[in-house]
PDB file of C-alpha atoms in Angstrom:
ATOM      1  CA  MET A 454      41.704  19.651   4.629  1.00 45.00           C
ATOM      2  CA  ASN A 455      40.575  16.812   2.346  1.00 58.00           C
ATOM      3  CA  ASN A 456      42.691  14.014   0.975  1.00 88.00           C
ATOM      4  CA  HIS A 457      41.765  14.456  -2.676  1.00 96.00           C
ATOM      5  CA  LEU A 458      43.438  12.371  -5.375  1.00 97.00           C
ATOM      6  CA  LEU A 459      43.352  14.642  -8.416  1.00 98.00           C
ATOM      7  CA  ALA A 460      46.885  14.040  -9.705  1.00 98.00           C
ATOM      8  CA  LEU A 461      49.823  11.993  -8.467  1.00 98.00           C
ATOM      9  CA  LYS A 462      51.904  15.125  -7.877  1.00 96.00           C
ATOM     10  CA  ASP A 463      49.514  16.078  -5.090  1.00 94.00           C
ATOM     11  CA  LEU A 464      50.720  13.168  -2.943  1.00 95.00           C
ATOM     12  CA  SER A 465      54.129  12.438  -1.478  1.00 95.00           C
ATOM     13  CA  GLY A 466      56.241   9.455  -2.401  1.00 96.00           C
ATOM     14  CA  GLU A 467      55.554   8.000   1.041  1.00 96.00           C
ATOM     15  CA  GLN A 468      51.794   8.327   0.533  1.00 96.00           C
ATOM     16  CA  LEU A 469      51.895   6.681  -2.895  1.00 97.00           C
ATOM     17  CA  ARG A 470      54.056   3.819  -1.644  1.00 97.00           C
ATOM     18  CA  SER A 471      51.702   3.336   1.300  1.00 97.00           C
ATOM     19  CA  LEU A 472      48.691   3.125  -1.036  1.00 96.00           C
ATOM     20  CA  ILE A 473      50.391   0.563  -3.261  1.00 98.00           C
ATOM     21  CA  ASP A 474      51.682  -1.511  -0.335  1.00 97.00           C
ATOM     22  CA  ARG A 475      48.221  -1.588   1.230  1.00 97.00           C
ATOM     23  CA  ALA A 476      46.637  -2.594  -2.083  1.00 97.00           C
ATOM     24  CA  ILE A 477      49.064  -5.503  -2.449  1.00 97.00           C
ATOM     25  CA  VAL A 478      48.158  -6.742   1.038  1.00 97.00           C
ATOM     26  CA  LEU A 479      44.411  -6.421   0.398  1.00 96.00           C
ATOM     27  CA  LYS A 480      44.739  -8.250  -2.918  1.00 95.00           C
ATOM     28  CA  ALA A 481      46.570 -11.138  -1.272  1.00 96.00           C
ATOM     29  CA  GLU A 482      44.045 -11.333   1.561  1.00 96.00           C
ATOM     30  CA  THR A 483      41.137 -11.261  -0.881  1.00 94.00           C
ATOM     31  CA  ALA A 484      42.687 -14.154  -2.800  1.00 94.00           C
ATOM     32  CA  ARG A 485      42.690 -16.100   0.485  1.00 96.00           C
ATOM     33  CA  LYS A 486      38.963 -15.324   0.889  1.00 94.00           C
ATOM     34  CA  ILE A 487      39.556 -13.055   3.868  1.00 94.00           C
ATOM     35  CA  ARG A 488      36.503 -10.872   4.333  1.00 92.00           C
ATOM     36  CA  HIS A 489      37.037  -7.124   4.630  1.00 93.00           C
ATOM     37  CA  GLN A 490      34.706  -4.633   6.261  1.00 95.00           C
ATOM     38  CA  GLN A 491      36.944  -1.568   6.591  1.00 95.00           C
ATOM     39  CA  LEU A 492      34.445   0.570   4.665  1.00 97.00           C
ATOM     40  CA  ALA A 493      31.261  -0.782   6.233  1.00 97.00           C
ATOM     41  CA  GLY A 494      28.775   2.048   6.619  1.00 97.00           C
ATOM     42  CA  ARG A 495      30.603   4.215   4.071  1.00 98.00           C
ATOM     43  CA  ARG A 496      29.186   5.365   0.731  1.00 98.00           C
ATOM     44  CA  VAL A 497      30.930   6.458  -2.451  1.00 98.00           C
ATOM     45  CA  SER A 498      29.379   8.313  -5.378  1.00 97.00           C
ATOM     46  CA  LEU A 499      30.646   7.463  -8.858  1.00 97.00           C
ATOM     47  CA  LEU A 500      29.982  10.475 -11.085  1.00 95.00           C
ATOM     48  CA  PHE A 501      30.895   9.460 -14.641  1.00 94.00           C
ATOM     49  CA  ASN A 502      30.673  11.738 -17.675  1.00 91.00           C
ATOM     50  CA  LYS A 503      32.666   9.257 -19.776  1.00 85.00           C
ATOM     51  CA  PRO A 504      31.718   5.628 -20.486  1.00 83.00           C
ATOM     52  CA  SER A 505      33.667   2.955 -18.667  1.00 88.00           C
ATOM     53  CA  THR A 506      33.926  -0.788 -18.220  1.00 91.00           C
ATOM     54  CA  ARG A 507      37.068  -1.527 -16.206  1.00 92.00           C
ATOM     55  CA  THR A 508      37.194   1.659 -14.165  1.00 94.00           C
ATOM     56  CA  ARG A 509      33.593   1.449 -13.013  1.00 96.00           C
ATOM     57  CA  VAL A 510      33.786  -2.261 -12.219  1.00 97.00           C
ATOM     58  CA  SER A 511      37.103  -1.775 -10.400  1.00 96.00           C
ATOM     59  CA  PHE A 512      35.757   0.922  -8.101  1.00 97.00           C
ATOM     60  CA  GLU A 513      32.447  -0.828  -7.466  1.00 97.00           C
ATOM     61  CA  ALA A 514      34.048  -4.219  -6.808  1.00 96.00           C
ATOM     62  CA  ALA A 515      36.578  -2.635  -4.455  1.00 96.00           C
ATOM     63  CA  MET A 516      33.948  -0.712  -2.525  1.00 97.00           C
ATOM     64  CA  TYR A 517      31.608  -3.683  -2.138  1.00 96.00           C
ATOM     65  CA  GLY A 518      34.557  -5.915  -1.285  1.00 95.00           C
ATOM     66  CA  LEU A 519      35.443  -3.623   1.610  1.00 96.00           C
ATOM     67  CA  GLY A 520      31.873  -3.559   2.898  1.00 97.00           C
ATOM     68  CA  GLY A 521      30.858  -0.185   1.493  1.00 98.00           C
ATOM     69  CA  GLN A 522      28.077   1.021  -0.795  1.00 98.00           C
ATOM     70  CA  VAL A 523      28.175   2.649  -4.233  1.00 98.00           C
ATOM     71  CA  ILE A 524      25.859   5.198  -5.831  1.00 97.00           C
ATOM     72  CA  PHE A 525      26.505   5.443  -9.580  1.00 96.00           C
ATOM     73  CA  MET A 526      25.376   8.370 -11.722  1.00 93.00           C
ATOM     74  CA  SER A 527      26.108   9.071 -15.349  1.00 89.00           C
ATOM     75  CA  SER A 528      26.116  12.662 -16.575  1.00 78.00           C
ATOM     76  CA  LYS A 529      22.578  12.207 -17.898  1.00 81.00           C
ATOM     77  CA  GLU A 530      21.319  11.138 -14.484  1.00 84.00           C
ATOM     78  CA  SER A 531      22.534  14.186 -12.566  1.00 79.00           C
ATOM     79  CA  GLN A 532      21.413  17.793 -12.577  1.00 75.00           C
ATOM     80  CA  LEU A 533      24.713  18.675 -14.251  1.00 74.00           C
ATOM     81  CA  SER A 534      23.023  17.730 -17.520  1.00 68.00           C
ATOM     82  CA  ARG A 535      20.575  20.583 -16.899  1.00 75.00           C
ATOM     83  CA  GLY A 536      23.270  23.118 -16.160  1.00 73.00           C
ATOM     84  CA  GLU A 537      23.544  22.885 -12.378  1.00 80.00           C
ATOM     85  CA  PRO A 538      26.757  24.575 -11.195  1.00 90.00           C
ATOM     86  CA  LEU A 539      29.547  22.198 -10.239  1.00 92.00           C
ATOM     87  CA  LYS A 540      29.866  23.786  -6.811  1.00 93.00           C
ATOM     88  CA  ASP A 541      26.232  22.968  -6.026  1.00 94.00           C
ATOM     89  CA  THR A 542      26.646  19.362  -7.150  1.00 93.00           C
ATOM     90  CA  ALA A 543      29.776  19.005  -5.020  1.00 94.00           C
ATOM     91  CA  ARG A 544      28.111  20.419  -1.915  1.00 96.00           C
ATOM     92  CA  VAL A 545      24.992  18.282  -2.287  1.00 95.00           C
ATOM     93  CA  LEU A 546      26.784  14.999  -2.980  1.00 95.00           C
ATOM     94  CA  ALA A 547      29.135  15.579  -0.059  1.00 96.00           C
ATOM     95  CA  ARG A 548      26.143  15.596   2.292  1.00 97.00           C
ATOM     96  CA  TYR A 549      25.213  12.044   1.322  1.00 97.00           C
ATOM     97  CA  VAL A 550      28.486  10.219   0.627  1.00 98.00           C
ATOM     98  CA  ASP A 551      31.963   9.836   2.075  1.00 98.00           C
ATOM     99  CA  ALA A 552      33.859  10.293  -1.198  1.00 98.00           C
ATOM    100  CA  ILE A 553      33.184  11.273  -4.810  1.00 98.00           C
ATOM    101  CA  VAL A 554      34.856   9.403  -7.675  1.00 98.00           C
ATOM    102  CA  VAL A 555      34.769  11.379 -10.926  1.00 97.00           C
ATOM    103  CA  ARG A 556      35.413  10.310 -14.521  1.00 96.00           C
ATOM    104  CA  THR A 557      35.117  13.306 -16.816  1.00 94.00           C
ATOM    105  CA  TYR A 558      36.762  15.273 -19.615  1.00 93.00           C
ATOM    106  CA  GLY A 559      38.311  18.453 -18.272  1.00 95.00           C
ATOM    107  CA  GLN A 560      40.672  18.447 -15.294  1.00 97.00           C
ATOM    108  CA  GLN A 561      39.201  21.814 -14.331  1.00 97.00           C
ATOM    109  CA  VAL A 562      35.827  20.126 -13.740  1.00 95.00           C
ATOM    110  CA  LEU A 563      37.427  17.777 -11.244  1.00 96.00           C
ATOM    111  CA  GLU A 564      39.310  20.582  -9.530  1.00 97.00           C
ATOM    112  CA  GLU A 565      36.190  22.702  -9.120  1.00 96.00           C
ATOM    113  CA  LEU A 566      34.283  19.776  -7.620  1.00 96.00           C
ATOM    114  CA  ALA A 567      37.156  19.253  -5.193  1.00 97.00           C
ATOM    115  CA  ARG A 568      37.231  22.951  -4.321  1.00 97.00           C
ATOM    116  CA  TYR A 569      33.658  22.878  -3.039  1.00 96.00           C
ATOM    117  CA  SER A 570      33.389  19.303  -1.782  1.00 96.00           C
ATOM    118  CA  THR A 571      33.709  18.603   1.933  1.00 96.00           C
ATOM    119  CA  VAL A 572      34.633  14.952   1.216  1.00 97.00           C
ATOM    120  CA  PRO A 573      37.550  13.542  -0.806  1.00 98.00           C
ATOM    121  CA  VAL A 574      37.316  13.678  -4.602  1.00 98.00           C
ATOM    122  CA  ILE A 575      39.119  10.966  -6.579  1.00 98.00           C
ATOM    123  CA  ASN A 576      40.161  11.236 -10.222  1.00 98.00           C
ATOM    124  CA  ALA A 577      38.937   8.180 -12.144  1.00 98.00           C
ATOM    125  CA  LEU A 578      40.146   9.747 -15.433  1.00 97.00           C
ATOM    126  CA  THR A 579      40.280  13.135 -17.079  1.00 97.00           C
ATOM    127  CA  ASP A 580      41.752  14.203 -20.393  1.00 95.00           C
ATOM    128  CA  LEU A 581      44.884  15.279 -18.500  1.00 98.00           C
ATOM    129  CA  TYR A 582      45.442  12.520 -15.928  1.00 98.00           C
ATOM    130  CA  HIS A 583      44.597   8.908 -15.048  1.00 97.00           C
ATOM    131  CA  PRO A 584      46.256   8.500 -11.632  1.00 98.00           C
ATOM    132  CA  CYS A 585      44.430   5.421 -10.340  1.00 98.00           C
ATOM    133  CA  GLN A 586      45.281   3.467 -13.484  1.00 97.00           C
ATOM    134  CA  ILE A 587      48.966   4.258 -13.096  1.00 98.00           C
ATOM    135  CA  LEU A 588      48.917   3.283  -9.416  1.00 98.00           C
ATOM    136  CA  SER A 589      47.519  -0.110 -10.399  1.00 97.00           C
ATOM    137  CA  ASP A 590      50.093  -0.404 -13.195  1.00 98.00           C
ATOM    138  CA  ILE A 591      52.941   0.327 -10.787  1.00 98.00           C
ATOM    139  CA  MET A 592      51.507  -2.208  -8.362  1.00 98.00           C
ATOM    140  CA  THR A 593      51.591  -4.810 -11.144  1.00 98.00           C
ATOM    141  CA  VAL A 594      55.186  -3.892 -11.964  1.00 98.00           C
ATOM    142  CA  ILE A 595      56.209  -4.325  -8.321  1.00 98.00           C
ATOM    143  CA  GLU A 596      54.421  -7.670  -8.070  1.00 97.00           C
ATOM    144  CA  ASN A 597      56.072  -9.048 -11.192  1.00 97.00           C
ATOM    145  CA  LYS A 598      59.397  -7.247 -11.594  1.00 97.00           C
ATOM    146  CA  GLY A 599      60.294  -5.613  -8.293  1.00 97.00           C
ATOM    147  CA  ALA A 600      61.106  -2.036  -7.320  1.00 96.00           C
ATOM    148  CA  PRO A 601      60.606   0.452 -10.214  1.00 97.00           C
ATOM    149  CA  ALA A 602      63.788   2.326  -9.274  1.00 96.00           C
ATOM    150  CA  LYS A 603      65.820  -0.705 -10.375  1.00 96.00           C
ATOM    151  CA  LEU A 604      64.026  -1.136 -13.709  1.00 98.00           C
ATOM    152  CA  LYS A 605      63.945   0.463 -17.124  1.00 98.00           C
ATOM    153  CA  ILE A 606      60.307   1.409 -17.582  1.00 98.00           C
ATOM    154  CA  VAL A 607      59.210   2.638 -21.009  1.00 98.00           C
ATOM    155  CA  TRP A 608      56.069   4.412 -22.174  1.00 97.00           C
ATOM    156  CA  LEU A 609      55.478   3.812 -25.878  1.00 94.00           C
ATOM    157  CA  GLY A 610      52.838   5.705 -27.855  1.00 91.00           C
ATOM    158  CA  ASP A 611      50.628   8.724 -27.324  1.00 92.00           C
ATOM    159  CA  GLY A 612      51.653  11.255 -24.695  1.00 95.00           C
ATOM    160  CA  ASN A 613      48.128  11.194 -23.291  1.00 95.00           C
ATOM    161  CA  ASN A 614      46.601  11.320 -19.818  1.00 96.00           C
ATOM    162  CA  MET A 615      48.217   8.022 -18.853  1.00 96.00           C
ATOM    163  CA  ALA A 616      51.623   9.216 -20.034  1.00 98.00           C
ATOM    164  CA  ASN A 617      51.195  12.416 -18.009  1.00 98.00           C
ATOM    165  CA  SER A 618      50.426  10.385 -14.894  1.00 98.00           C
ATOM    166  CA  TRP A 619      53.387   8.072 -15.534  1.00 98.00           C
ATOM    167  CA  VAL A 620      55.617  11.149 -15.730  1.00 98.00           C
ATOM    168  CA  GLU A 621      54.316  12.435 -12.396  1.00 98.00           C
ATOM    169  CA  ALA A 622      54.620   8.998 -10.793  1.00 98.00           C
ATOM    170  CA  ALA A 623      58.261   8.780 -11.858  1.00 98.00           C
ATOM    171  CA  SER A 624      59.013  12.177 -10.341  1.00 98.00           C
ATOM    172  CA  VAL A 625      57.213  11.540  -7.046  1.00 97.00           C
ATOM    173  CA  LEU A 626      58.386   7.956  -6.519  1.00 97.00           C
ATOM    174  CA  GLY A 627      61.859   8.604  -7.898  1.00 97.00           C
ATOM    175  CA  PHE A 628      62.246   6.025 -10.653  1.00 98.00           C
ATOM    176  CA  PRO A 629      63.680   6.584 -14.153  1.00 98.00           C
ATOM    177  CA  LEU A 630      61.216   6.709 -17.037  1.00 98.00           C
ATOM    178  CA  THR A 631      61.699   6.655 -20.801  1.00 98.00           C
ATOM    179  CA  LEU A 632      58.964   7.823 -23.165  1.00 98.00           C
ATOM    180  CA  ALA A 633      58.826   7.398 -26.939  1.00 95.00           C
ATOM    181  CA  CYS A 634      56.142   9.424 -28.712  1.00 93.00           C
ATOM    182  CA  PRO A 635      55.713  10.647 -32.295  1.00 90.00           C
ATOM    183  CA  ALA A 636      56.507  14.309 -32.852  1.00 90.00           C
ATOM    184  CA  GLY A 637      53.497  16.371 -31.885  1.00 91.00           C
ATOM    185  CA  TYR A 638      52.129  13.707 -29.535  1.00 92.00           C
ATOM    186  CA  GLU A 639      54.416  14.201 -26.543  1.00 96.00           C
ATOM    187  CA  PRO A 640      53.206  14.474 -22.930  1.00 97.00           C
ATOM    188  CA  ASP A 641      52.013  17.844 -21.668  1.00 98.00           C
ATOM    189  CA  PRO A 642      55.168  20.034 -21.719  1.00 98.00           C
ATOM    190  CA  ALA A 643      54.340  21.829 -18.465  1.00 98.00           C
ATOM    191  CA  ILE A 644      53.819  18.527 -16.657  1.00 98.00           C
ATOM    192  CA  LEU A 645      57.041  17.138 -18.111  1.00 98.00           C
ATOM    193  CA  GLU A 646      59.067  20.198 -17.100  1.00 98.00           C
ATOM    194  CA  ALA A 647      57.639  20.354 -13.574  1.00 98.00           C
ATOM    195  CA  SER A 648      58.177  16.637 -13.057  1.00 98.00           C
ATOM    196  CA  ARG A 649      61.780  16.842 -14.177  1.00 97.00           C
ATOM    197  CA  ARG A 650      62.385  19.644 -11.680  1.00 96.00           C
ATOM    198  CA  ARG A 651      60.642  17.767  -8.887  1.00 94.00           C
ATOM    199  CA  GLY A 652      62.140  14.315  -9.342  1.00 89.00           C
ATOM    200  CA  SER A 653      65.616  12.932  -8.735  1.00 89.00           C
ATOM    201  CA  ALA A 654      65.551  10.252 -11.458  1.00 94.00           C
ATOM    202  CA  PRO A 655      65.817  11.019 -15.195  1.00 97.00           C
ATOM    203  CA  ILE A 656      62.715  11.315 -17.375  1.00 98.00           C
ATOM    204  CA  THR A 657      63.807  10.821 -20.988  1.00 98.00           C
ATOM    205  CA  LEU A 658      61.685  11.745 -24.010  1.00 98.00           C
ATOM    206  CA  LEU A 659      62.546  10.130 -27.358  1.00 97.00           C
ATOM    207  CA  HIS A 660      60.939   9.826 -30.775  1.00 95.00           C
ATOM    208  CA  ASP A 661      62.590   6.548 -31.798  1.00 94.00           C
ATOM    209  CA  PRO A 662      60.653   3.574 -30.355  1.00 92.00           C
ATOM    210  CA  GLU A 663      63.441   1.068 -31.011  1.00 95.00           C
ATOM    211  CA  GLU A 664      65.925   3.187 -29.105  1.00 97.00           C
ATOM    212  CA  ALA A 665      63.451   3.602 -26.262  1.00 96.00           C
ATOM    213  CA  VAL A 666      62.684  -0.094 -25.744  1.00 96.00           C
ATOM    214  CA  ALA A 667      66.293  -1.306 -25.920  1.00 97.00           C
ATOM    215  CA  ASP A 668      66.991  -3.293 -22.717  1.00 97.00           C
ATOM    216  CA  ALA A 669      63.566  -2.390 -21.324  1.00 98.00           C
ATOM    217  CA  ASP A 670      62.194  -4.294 -18.331  1.00 98.00           C
ATOM    218  CA  VAL A 671      58.655  -2.948 -18.692  1.00 98.00           C
ATOM    219  CA  ILE A 672      56.902  -1.509 -21.773  1.00 97.00           C
ATOM    220  CA  ASN A 673      53.625   0.382 -21.345  1.00 95.00           C
ATOM    221  CA  VAL A 674      51.278   1.110 -24.236  1.00 92.00           C
ATOM    222  CA  ASP A 675      47.803   2.560 -24.653  1.00 84.00           C
ATOM    223  CA  VAL A 676      45.317   3.305 -27.408  1.00 70.00           C
ATOM    224  CA  TRP A 677      46.448   5.758 -30.070  1.00 64.00           C
ATOM    225  CA  THR A 678      43.020   7.400 -30.250  1.00 61.00           C
ATOM    226  CA  SER A 679      41.425   8.211 -26.909  1.00 61.00           C
ATOM    227  CA  MET A 680      37.761   8.945 -26.230  1.00 58.00           C
ATOM    228  CA  GLY A 681      36.775  12.230 -27.820  1.00 62.00           C
ATOM    229  CA  GLN A 682      39.492  12.008 -30.485  1.00 60.00           C
ATOM    230  CA  GLU A 683      37.644   9.782 -32.939  1.00 64.00           C
ATOM    231  CA  GLU A 684      37.760  12.412 -35.695  1.00 68.00           C
ATOM    232  CA  GLU A 685      41.569  12.324 -35.494  1.00 66.00           C
ATOM    233  CA  GLN A 686      41.832   8.556 -35.883  1.00 65.00           C
ATOM    234  CA  LYS A 687      43.063   8.476 -39.480  1.00 67.00           C
ATOM    235  CA  LYS A 688      45.666  11.179 -38.827  1.00 67.00           C
ATOM    236  CA  ARG A 689      46.794   9.435 -35.662  1.00 61.00           C
ATOM    237  CA  LEU A 690      47.169   6.070 -37.361  1.00 67.00           C
ATOM    238  CA  GLN A 691      49.520   7.636 -39.874  1.00 66.00           C
ATOM    239  CA  ALA A 692      51.579   9.299 -37.148  1.00 64.00           C
ATOM    240  CA  PHE A 693      51.959   6.129 -35.085  1.00 65.00           C
ATOM    241  CA  GLN A 694      52.771   3.688 -37.898  1.00 65.00           C
TER     242      GLN A 694
END
């Protein structure tokens, strides 16, 4: 059984807390110029169908910083661009690397790669989720404000992939979350419903931003128009004003 990271709901609260705690330690040690070699001899493939600056640099810097190696491929550089089945790509890559990091559009693409891969598959962004980004956001919250369970954390804006991952994080880690989104731009309703059933802390959805941010300790925002939604930009600007 592989330890894939496709969505935050796939991990337990203990696993997520362990990841964040370990990241905080590694960050502090790196700042003190402590050299890490935990991933020496390991290779990771970055398979990106969407452009990236921060995500790519983050994964590459982390891998090199831990002594590992990175093989980057855009969609144009792989046989996927010629119609190779996802299952074949997953099986082939898994023979050469120790993990596959994927940044793509559909969550189903990621899930199919994971189904046939014999090494862990990590979600570096899909249209539905952005789990690694939210883990780093929560780490920043802990470093600067303390335990999320004691804070009022607010998501303000589009109910996009990041909002969906915030919702799942709140349910798995057990902290309250308030979201304020324009009508028609709420988080995925199935994800919201499942997360409310799973979690012990309230997840509140509002449409009034001023009500949402009252007494907030942390306010999260993101772009109003994500990649692939450029044709909706004018409509979205009107909705979010």
